[in-house]
CSV table of C-alpha atoms in Angstrom, one decimal:
chain,number,residue,atom,x,y,z
A,15,MET,CA,-104.0,-8.8,72.9
A,16,ALA,CA,-100.3,-9.7,73.5
A,17,GLY,CA,-100.4,-12.8,75.6
A,18,PRO,CA,-97.2,-14.6,76.8
A,19,ARG,CA,-96.5,-15.8,73.3
A,20,GLY,CA,-96.7,-12.2,71.9
A,21,GLU,CA,-94.4,-11.0,74.7
A,22,TYR,CA,-91.9,-13.7,73.8
A,23,ARG,CA,-92.0,-12.8,70.1
A,24,LYS,CA,-91.5,-9.1,71.0
A,25,SER,CA,-88.6,-9.9,73.2
A,26,ALA,CA,-86.9,-12.0,70.6
A,27,GLU,CA,-87.3,-9.2,68.0
A,28,ARG,CA,-85.8,-6.7,70.4
A,29,ARG,CA,-82.9,-9.0,71.1
A,30,ALA,CA,-82.3,-9.4,67.4
A,31,GLN,CA,-82.4,-5.6,67.0
A,32,ILE,CA,-79.9,-5.1,69.7
A,33,LEU,CA,-77.6,-7.7,68.1
A,34,ASP,CA,-77.8,-6.0,64.8
A,35,ALA,CA,-77.0,-2.6,66.4
A,36,ALA,CA,-74.1,-4.2,68.4
A,37,PHE,CA,-72.7,-5.7,65.2
A,38,ALA,CA,-72.8,-2.3,63.4
A,39,VAL,CA,-71.2,-0.4,66.3
A,40,PHE,CA,-68.5,-3.0,66.8
A,41,ALA,CA,-67.8,-3.2,63.1
A,42,LYS,CA,-67.3,0.6,62.9
A,43,ASN,CA,-65.4,1.3,66.1
A,44,GLY,CA,-63.9,-2.0,67.2
A,45,TYR,CA,-64.7,-3.4,70.7
A,46,THR,CA,-62.6,-1.1,73.0
A,47,ALA,CA,-64.0,2.2,71.7
A,48,SER,CA,-67.6,1.0,71.6
A,49,SER,CA,-70.1,1.4,74.5
A,50,VAL,CA,-73.4,-0.2,75.6
A,51,ASN,CA,-74.8,3.3,75.6
A,52,GLU,CA,-74.0,3.8,71.9
A,53,ILE,CA,-75.6,0.5,71.1
A,54,ALA,CA,-78.7,1.4,73.1
A,55,ARG,CA,-79.0,4.8,71.3
A,56,ALA,CA,-78.8,3.0,67.9
A,57,VAL,CA,-81.8,0.9,68.9
A,58,GLY,CA,-83.6,3.8,70.4
A,59,ILE,CA,-83.8,2.3,73.9
A,60,THR,CA,-82.0,2.9,77.2
A,61,GLN,CA,-78.8,1.2,78.5
A,62,THR,CA,-81.0,-0.6,81.1
A,63,GLY,CA,-83.1,-1.9,78.2
A,64,VAL,CA,-80.1,-3.4,76.6
A,65,LEU,CA,-78.9,-4.9,79.9
A,66,HIS,CA,-82.3,-6.5,80.4
A,67,HIS,CA,-81.5,-8.7,77.3
A,68,PHE,CA,-77.8,-9.0,77.8
A,69,ALA,CA,-77.1,-9.0,81.5
A,70,GLY,CA,-73.3,-9.5,80.9
A,71,GLY,CA,-73.1,-6.1,79.2
A,72,LYS,CA,-70.6,-5.3,76.4
A,73,ILE,CA,-68.7,-8.5,76.5
A,74,ALA,CA,-71.9,-10.6,76.4
A,75,LEU,CA,-73.0,-8.6,73.3
A,76,LEU,CA,-69.7,-9.2,71.6
A,77,ARG,CA,-69.8,-13.0,72.3
A,78,ALA,CA,-73.4,-13.2,71.0
A,79,VAL,CA,-72.4,-11.3,67.8
A,80,LEU,CA,-69.4,-13.5,67.2
A,81,GLU,CA,-71.2,-16.8,67.9
A,82,GLN,CA,-74.0,-15.9,65.6
A,83,ARG,CA,-71.6,-15.2,62.7
A,84,ASP,CA,-69.3,-18.1,63.3
A,85,ALA,CA,-72.2,-20.5,63.5
A,86,ARG,CA,-73.3,-19.4,60.0
A,87,ALA,CA,-69.8,-19.9,58.5
A,88,GLU,CA,-69.3,-23.3,60.3
A,89,GLY,CA,-72.7,-24.4,59.0
A,90,VAL,CA,-71.3,-24.0,55.4
A,91,LEU,CA,-68.3,-26.3,56.2
A,92,GLU,CA,-70.0,-28.8,58.4
A,93,ALA,CA,-69.9,-32.4,57.2
A,94,ARG,CA,-67.6,-31.5,54.3
A,95,ARG,CA,-64.2,-33.1,53.8
A,96,GLY,CA,-61.2,-32.8,51.5
A,97,ARG,CA,-61.7,-30.8,48.2
A,98,ASP,CA,-65.3,-30.2,49.1
A,99,PHE,CA,-64.3,-28.4,52.3
A,100,LEU,CA,-61.7,-26.3,50.4
A,101,LEU,CA,-64.5,-25.3,48.0
A,102,GLY,CA,-66.5,-24.3,51.0
A,103,LEU,CA,-63.7,-21.8,51.9
A,104,VAL,CA,-64.1,-20.3,48.5
A,105,GLU,CA,-67.8,-20.0,48.9
A,106,ILE,CA,-67.5,-18.3,52.3
A,107,SER,CA,-65.1,-15.7,50.6
A,108,ARG,CA,-67.6,-15.2,47.9
A,109,ALA,CA,-70.4,-14.6,50.4
A,110,GLN,CA,-68.2,-12.2,52.4
A,111,ALA,CA,-67.8,-9.9,49.4
A,112,ALA,CA,-71.4,-8.9,50.0
A,113,GLN,CA,-70.9,-8.4,53.8
A,114,ARG,CA,-68.3,-5.6,54.2
A,115,GLY,CA,-69.4,-5.0,57.8
A,116,VAL,CA,-68.7,-8.6,58.8
A,117,VAL,CA,-65.2,-8.5,57.3
A,118,GLN,CA,-64.4,-5.2,59.0
A,119,LEU,CA,-65.8,-6.4,62.3
A,120,TYR,CA,-63.5,-9.4,62.4
A,121,ARG,CA,-60.5,-7.5,61.2
A,122,ASN,CA,-61.0,-4.8,63.8
A,123,LEU,CA,-61.6,-7.2,66.6
A,124,SER,CA,-58.9,-9.7,65.7
A,125,ALA,CA,-56.4,-6.9,65.6
A,126,GLU,CA,-57.4,-5.6,69.1
A,127,ALA,CA,-57.7,-9.1,70.5
A,128,VAL,CA,-54.0,-9.9,69.9
A,129,ASP,CA,-53.5,-8.2,73.2
A,130,PRO,CA,-53.7,-11.0,75.9
A,131,ASP,CA,-55.7,-8.5,78.2
A,132,HIS,CA,-58.4,-8.1,75.6
A,133,PRO,CA,-61.7,-9.8,76.7
A,134,ALA,CA,-62.0,-11.5,73.3
A,135,HIS,CA,-58.3,-12.7,73.2
A,136,GLU,CA,-59.1,-16.3,74.1
A,137,TYR,CA,-62.1,-16.4,71.7
A,138,PHE,CA,-60.1,-15.2,68.7
A,139,HIS,CA,-57.1,-17.3,69.5
A,140,ALA,CA,-59.2,-20.5,69.9
A,141,ARG,CA,-61.1,-19.6,66.7
A,142,LEU,CA,-57.9,-19.3,64.7
A,143,GLU,CA,-56.5,-22.6,66.0
A,144,ARG,CA,-59.9,-24.3,65.2
A,145,ILE,CA,-59.8,-22.9,61.6
A,146,ALA,CA,-56.1,-23.9,61.2
A,147,ASP,CA,-56.8,-27.4,62.3
A,148,ALA,CA,-59.9,-27.8,60.1
A,149,VAL,CA,-58.1,-26.6,57.0
A,150,THR,CA,-55.0,-28.7,57.8
A,151,ARG,CA,-57.3,-31.8,58.1
A,152,ALA,CA,-59.0,-30.9,54.7
A,153,PHE,CA,-55.6,-30.7,52.9
A,154,ALA,CA,-54.5,-34.0,54.6
A,155,GLU,CA,-57.7,-35.6,53.3
A,156,VAL,CA,-56.9,-34.4,49.8
A,157,ARG,CA,-53.4,-35.8,50.1
A,158,ASP,CA,-54.9,-39.2,51.2
A,159,ASP,CA,-57.1,-39.1,48.2
A,160,GLY,CA,-53.9,-38.5,46.0
A,161,GLY,CA,-55.0,-35.0,45.1
A,162,LEU,CA,-52.1,-33.0,46.7
A,163,ARG,CA,-49.0,-32.0,44.7
A,164,ASP,CA,-45.8,-33.7,45.6
A,165,GLY,CA,-43.9,-32.1,48.5
A,166,VAL,CA,-46.9,-30.1,49.8
A,167,ASP,CA,-47.2,-30.2,53.6
A,168,PRO,CA,-50.9,-30.0,54.7
A,169,ARG,CA,-50.2,-27.8,57.7
A,170,THR,CA,-48.0,-25.3,55.7
A,171,ALA,CA,-50.6,-25.2,52.9
A,172,ALA,CA,-53.4,-24.5,55.5
A,173,LEU,CA,-51.5,-21.7,57.3
A,174,ARG,CA,-50.6,-20.0,54.0
A,175,THR,CA,-54.2,-20.3,52.7
A,176,ILE,CA,-55.5,-18.6,55.9
A,177,ALA,CA,-52.8,-16.0,55.7
A,178,MET,CA,-53.7,-15.2,52.1
A,179,THR,CA,-57.4,-15.0,53.0
A,180,GLU,CA,-56.7,-12.5,55.8
A,181,GLY,CA,-54.4,-10.4,53.6
A,182,LEU,CA,-56.8,-10.3,50.6
A,183,GLU,CA,-59.5,-9.1,53.0
A,184,LEU,CA,-57.3,-6.2,54.1
A,185,LEU,CA,-56.6,-5.2,50.4
A,186,TRP,CA,-60.3,-5.6,49.5
A,187,LEU,CA,-61.4,-3.4,52.5
A,188,ASN,CA,-58.9,-0.8,51.3
A,189,GLY,CA,-60.6,-0.6,47.9
A,190,PHE,CA,-58.0,-2.6,45.9
A,191,ASP,CA,-59.2,-4.5,42.9
A,192,VAL,CA,-59.0,-8.0,44.2
A,193,ASP,CA,-61.7,-10.8,43.8
A,194,MET,CA,-61.2,-12.5,47.2
A,195,ALA,CA,-63.0,-15.8,46.1
A,196,ASP,CA,-61.2,-16.1,42.8
A,197,ASP,CA,-57.9,-15.3,44.3
A,198,ILE,CA,-58.3,-17.9,47.1
A,199,ARG,CA,-59.4,-20.6,44.7
A,200,ASP,CA,-56.4,-19.8,42.5
A,201,PHE,CA,-54.1,-19.9,45.5
A,202,ILE,CA,-55.5,-23.3,46.7
A,203,ASP,CA,-55.3,-24.7,43.2
A,204,GLY,CA,-51.5,-24.1,43.4
A,205,TYR,CA,-51.4,-27.0,45.9
A,206,LEU,CA,-53.7,-29.4,44.1
A,207,VAL,CA,-53.1,-31.9,41.3
A,208,ASP,CA,-56.5,-30.9,39.7
A,209,PRO,CA,-58.0,-27.4,40.1
A,210,LEU,CA,-61.1,-27.0,42.3
B,12,MET,CA,-25.2,25.0,83.2
B,13,ALA,CA,-27.8,24.2,80.6
B,14,GLY,CA,-27.5,26.9,78.0
B,15,PRO,CA,-29.8,27.1,74.9
B,16,ARG,CA,-27.9,24.1,73.4
B,17,GLY,CA,-28.6,22.0,76.6
B,18,GLU,CA,-32.2,23.1,76.5
B,19,TYR,CA,-32.5,22.0,72.9
B,20,ARG,CA,-31.0,18.6,73.7
B,21,LYS,CA,-33.3,18.1,76.7
B,22,SER,CA,-36.3,19.0,74.6
B,23,ALA,CA,-35.3,16.6,71.8
B,24,GLU,CA,-34.9,13.8,74.4
B,25,ARG,CA,-38.3,14.5,75.9
B,26,ARG,CA,-39.9,14.5,72.5
B,27,ALA,CA,-38.3,11.1,71.8
B,28,GLN,CA,-39.6,9.8,75.1
B,29,ILE,CA,-43.1,11.0,74.3
B,30,LEU,CA,-42.9,9.3,70.9
B,31,ASP,CA,-41.8,6.0,72.4
B,32,ALA,CA,-44.7,6.2,74.9
B,33,ALA,CA,-47.2,7.0,72.2
B,34,PHE,CA,-45.9,4.1,70.1
B,35,ALA,CA,-46.4,1.7,73.1
B,36,VAL,CA,-49.8,3.0,74.0
B,37,PHE,CA,-51.1,3.0,70.4
B,38,ALA,CA,-49.6,-0.5,69.8
B,39,LYS,CA,-51.5,-1.9,72.8
B,40,ASN,CA,-54.9,-0.1,72.5
B,41,GLY,CA,-55.1,1.1,68.9
B,42,TYR,CA,-55.7,4.7,68.2
B,43,THR,CA,-59.4,5.3,69.1
B,44,ALA,CA,-59.1,3.9,72.6
B,45,SER,CA,-55.8,5.7,73.4
B,46,SER,CA,-55.6,9.1,75.0
B,47,VAL,CA,-53.0,11.9,75.3
B,48,ASN,CA,-53.5,11.6,79.1
B,49,GLU,CA,-52.5,7.9,79.1
B,50,ILE,CA,-49.4,8.8,77.0
B,51,ALA,CA,-48.5,11.6,79.4
B,52,ARG,CA,-48.8,9.3,82.4
B,53,ALA,CA,-46.5,6.8,80.7
B,54,VAL,CA,-43.8,9.5,80.4
B,55,GLY,CA,-44.5,10.8,83.9
B,56,ILE,CA,-45.5,14.3,82.7
B,57,THR,CA,-48.8,16.2,82.4
B,58,GLN,CA,-51.0,16.4,79.4
B,59,THR,CA,-50.0,20.0,78.9
B,60,GLY,CA,-46.4,18.8,78.8
B,61,VAL,CA,-47.2,16.5,75.9
B,62,LEU,CA,-49.1,19.2,74.1
B,63,HIS,CA,-46.1,21.6,74.4
B,64,HIS,CA,-44.2,19.2,72.2
B,65,PHE,CA,-47.1,18.0,70.0
B,66,ALA,CA,-49.6,20.9,69.7
B,67,GLY,CA,-51.8,18.9,67.4
B,68,GLY,CA,-52.6,16.4,70.1
B,69,LYS,CA,-53.3,12.7,69.6
B,70,ILE,CA,-53.5,12.8,65.8
B,71,ALA,CA,-50.2,14.7,65.6
B,72,LEU,CA,-48.6,12.0,67.9
B,73,LEU,CA,-50.0,9.2,65.6
B,74,ARG,CA,-48.6,11.0,62.5
B,75,ALA,CA,-45.2,11.4,64.1
B,76,VAL,CA,-45.0,7.7,65.2
B,77,LEU,CA,-46.1,6.4,61.7
B,78,GLU,CA,-43.7,8.7,59.8
B,79,GLN,CA,-40.8,7.7,62.0
B,80,ARG,CA,-41.5,4.0,61.3
B,81,ASP,CA,-42.2,4.3,57.6
B,82,ALA,CA,-39.1,6.4,57.1
B,83,ARG,CA,-37.0,3.5,58.5
B,84,ALA,CA,-38.6,0.8,56.3
B,85,GLU,CA,-38.4,3.0,53.2
B,86,GLY,CA,-34.7,3.6,53.9
B,87,VAL,CA,-34.1,-0.1,53.5
B,88,LEU,CA,-35.8,-0.1,50.1
B,89,GLU,CA,-34.6,3.2,48.7
B,90,ALA,CA,-32.4,3.0,45.6
B,91,ARG,CA,-33.1,-0.8,45.2
B,92,ARG,CA,-34.7,-2.3,42.1
B,93,GLY,CA,-35.9,-5.7,40.8
B,94,ARG,CA,-34.8,-8.7,42.8
B,95,ASP,CA,-32.8,-6.6,45.2
B,96,PHE,CA,-36.0,-4.7,46.1
B,97,LEU,CA,-37.8,-8.0,46.7
B,98,LEU,CA,-34.9,-9.2,48.9
B,99,GLY,CA,-35.4,-5.9,50.9
B,100,LEU,CA,-39.0,-7.0,51.6
B,101,VAL,CA,-37.7,-10.3,53.1
B,102,GLU,CA,-35.2,-8.3,55.2
B,103,ILE,CA,-37.9,-6.0,56.5
B,104,SER,CA,-40.0,-9.1,57.5
B,105,ARG,CA,-36.9,-10.6,59.2
B,106,ALA,CA,-36.3,-7.3,61.2
B,107,GLN,CA,-40.0,-7.2,62.2
B,108,ALA,CA,-39.9,-10.5,63.9
B,109,ALA,CA,-37.8,-8.7,66.6
B,110,GLN,CA,-40.4,-5.8,66.8
B,111,ARG,CA,-43.7,-7.3,67.9
B,112,GLY,CA,-45.0,-3.9,69.0
B,113,VAL,CA,-44.5,-2.4,65.5
B,114,VAL,CA,-46.3,-5.2,63.8
B,115,GLN,CA,-49.2,-5.0,66.3
B,116,LEU,CA,-49.4,-1.2,66.0
B,117,TYR,CA,-49.8,-1.4,62.2
B,118,ARG,CA,-52.3,-4.2,62.4
B,119,ASN,CA,-54.4,-2.4,65.0
B,120,LEU,CA,-54.3,1.0,63.3
B,121,SER,CA,-54.7,-0.3,59.7
B,122,ALA,CA,-57.8,-2.2,60.9
B,123,GLU,CA,-59.4,0.9,62.5
B,124,ALA,CA,-58.4,3.1,59.6
B,125,VAL,CA,-60.5,1.2,57.1
B,126,ASP,CA,-63.3,3.4,58.4
B,127,PRO,CA,-63.3,6.5,56.1
B,128,ASP,CA,-64.0,8.7,59.2
B,129,HIS,CA,-60.8,7.5,61.0
B,130,PRO,CA,-58.2,10.3,61.2
B,131,ALA,CA,-55.5,8.0,59.8
B,132,HIS,CA,-57.7,6.7,56.9
B,133,GLU,CA,-56.0,8.7,54.2
B,134,TYR,CA,-52.6,8.0,55.5
B,135,PHE,CA,-53.0,4.2,55.5
B,136,HIS,CA,-54.8,4.1,52.2
B,137,ALA,CA,-52.0,6.2,50.6
B,138,ARG,CA,-49.4,4.0,52.3
B,139,LEU,CA,-50.9,0.8,50.9
B,140,GLU,CA,-51.2,2.3,47.4
B,141,ARG,CA,-47.5,3.4,47.6
B,142,ILE,CA,-46.4,-0.1,48.7
B,143,ALA,CA,-48.5,-1.8,46.0
B,144,ASP,CA,-47.0,0.4,43.3
B,145,ALA,CA,-43.4,0.0,44.5
B,146,VAL,CA,-43.7,-3.8,44.7
B,147,THR,CA,-45.5,-3.9,41.3
B,148,ARG,CA,-42.6,-1.9,39.8
B,149,ALA,CA,-40.0,-4.3,41.3
B,150,PHE,CA,-41.8,-7.4,39.8
B,151,ALA,CA,-42.0,-5.5,36.4
B,152,GLU,CA,-38.2,-4.8,36.6
B,153,VAL,CA,-37.6,-8.5,37.3
B,154,ARG,CA,-39.8,-9.4,34.3
B,155,ASP,CA,-37.8,-6.9,32.1
B,156,ASP,CA,-34.6,-8.7,33.3
B,157,GLY,CA,-36.1,-12.0,32.2
B,158,GLY,CA,-36.4,-13.3,35.8
B,159,LEU,CA,-40.2,-13.7,36.1
B,160,ARG,CA,-41.9,-17.0,35.3
B,161,ASP,CA,-44.1,-17.1,32.2
B,162,GLY,CA,-47.6,-15.8,32.7
B,163,VAL,CA,-47.0,-14.0,36.0
B,164,ASP,CA,-48.6,-10.5,36.0
B,165,PRO,CA,-46.5,-8.1,38.1
B,166,ARG,CA,-49.5,-6.3,39.7
B,167,THR,CA,-51.2,-9.6,40.7
B,168,ALA,CA,-47.9,-10.9,42.1
B,169,ALA,CA,-47.4,-7.7,44.1
B,170,LEU,CA,-50.9,-7.7,45.6
B,171,ARG,CA,-50.6,-11.3,46.6
B,172,THR,CA,-47.2,-10.8,48.1
B,173,ILE,CA,-48.6,-7.9,50.2
B,174,ALA,CA,-51.7,-10.0,51.2
B,175,MET,CA,-49.4,-12.9,52.2
B,176,THR,CA,-47.2,-10.6,54.3
B,177,GLU,CA,-50.2,-9.2,56.1
B,178,GLY,CA,-51.8,-12.5,56.7
B,179,LEU,CA,-48.5,-14.1,58.0
B,180,GLU,CA,-48.2,-11.2,60.5
B,181,LEU,CA,-51.6,-12.0,61.9
B,182,LEU,CA,-50.8,-15.7,62.4
B,183,TRP,CA,-47.4,-14.8,63.9
B,184,LEU,CA,-49.0,-12.3,66.3
B,185,ASN,CA,-51.3,-15.1,67.3
B,186,GLY,CA,-48.5,-17.4,68.3
B,187,PHE,CA,-48.6,-19.7,65.2
B,188,ASP,CA,-45.3,-21.3,64.2
B,189,VAL,CA,-44.6,-19.3,61.1
B,190,ASP,CA,-41.2,-17.8,60.0
B,191,MET,CA,-42.5,-14.6,58.3
B,192,ALA,CA,-39.2,-13.9,56.4
B,193,ASP,CA,-38.7,-17.5,55.2
B,194,ASP,CA,-42.3,-17.8,54.2
B,195,ILE,CA,-42.3,-14.6,52.2
B,196,ARG,CA,-39.1,-15.5,50.5
B,197,ASP,CA,-40.5,-18.8,49.6
B,198,PHE,CA,-43.7,-17.2,48.3
B,199,ILE,CA,-41.9,-14.7,46.2
B,200,ASP,CA,-39.7,-17.5,44.8
B,201,GLY,CA,-42.8,-19.1,43.4
B,202,TYR,CA,-43.0,-16.2,40.9
B,203,LEU,CA,-39.3,-16.2,39.9
B,204,VAL,CA,-37.2,-18.2,37.5
B,205,ASP,CA,-34.3,-18.4,40.0
B,206,PRO,CA,-34.9,-18.2,43.8
B,207,LEU,CA,-33.9,-15.1,45.7
């Protein structure tokens, strides 16, 4: 018999199913063109069923999808510093090559979210600032350890590393023959005394 | 009195108005979330009025907007080779800093169009291949003129230059303090014996 514990497990499973479906729908269509109805159909439940788990509707689903993904990536970088942090960026790129949907989701949403009226505008803006600050800090730590080439500014190096990562993702999504992780490592090495 | 010539002029003006409105609506919302109705409202005419000028509907509007923009950019590069072509890329970046809407339109659409089912998928894919081939050719010409640093592969240099351009656009659209044209020039200079 399904007691309270069984009910809880079933509810958590259903929630995870809904998040997987929301992820797939957002990755394919972007946020604006997606609907709660379409996500509900993908799970095989009603719109009301989805809203039972995510009362905030479409924007609540988006937040939950993004927070889940970002938490995983930030877990890789947590407690790392300097060169070790930069190596973490390469590892994330390597992992992403197996997750085309994730890359496409971020690209689609971050493009839409440039519009200040977009519901995820603040989220994406804050996320990019957070990444830029963290990568700048890592390059500054490498400099303090004597590992940065002469004349390299940590902030400039950080922004260009992020720009290169974003641009390589676009080429890769479009079927160009680029190895995102190797190219990023190579690019970062251009700033370092000793290669990663 | 408006004779046939006056009618023609009025029709061309209306067509240009519709294209401007389509450009603005697509730049804001992307393709999928835009509608012919919204474009018609922006011009102050009916949907039927728009379809009179663009019988193919929304996809015909998109094609016309993209072709108009790409023709302008390709005009800048036409008949240039080697270093002069690379300098043209820097000039295009400089001009784009005054055209936020254009940059946002391409970013929005190119993100959506990664999906093979998107009506502009083939267009964007072919466009990116064309750009990659043209930039590769320019770097190869520089190499043949003895102007490329030892060990630089023209194709790799081209793909990374494109990736950097795309990535800098994302940061710039998000309000980061990057000078796209200076940064691209600086990046290209890293491959050259003498700076641009």
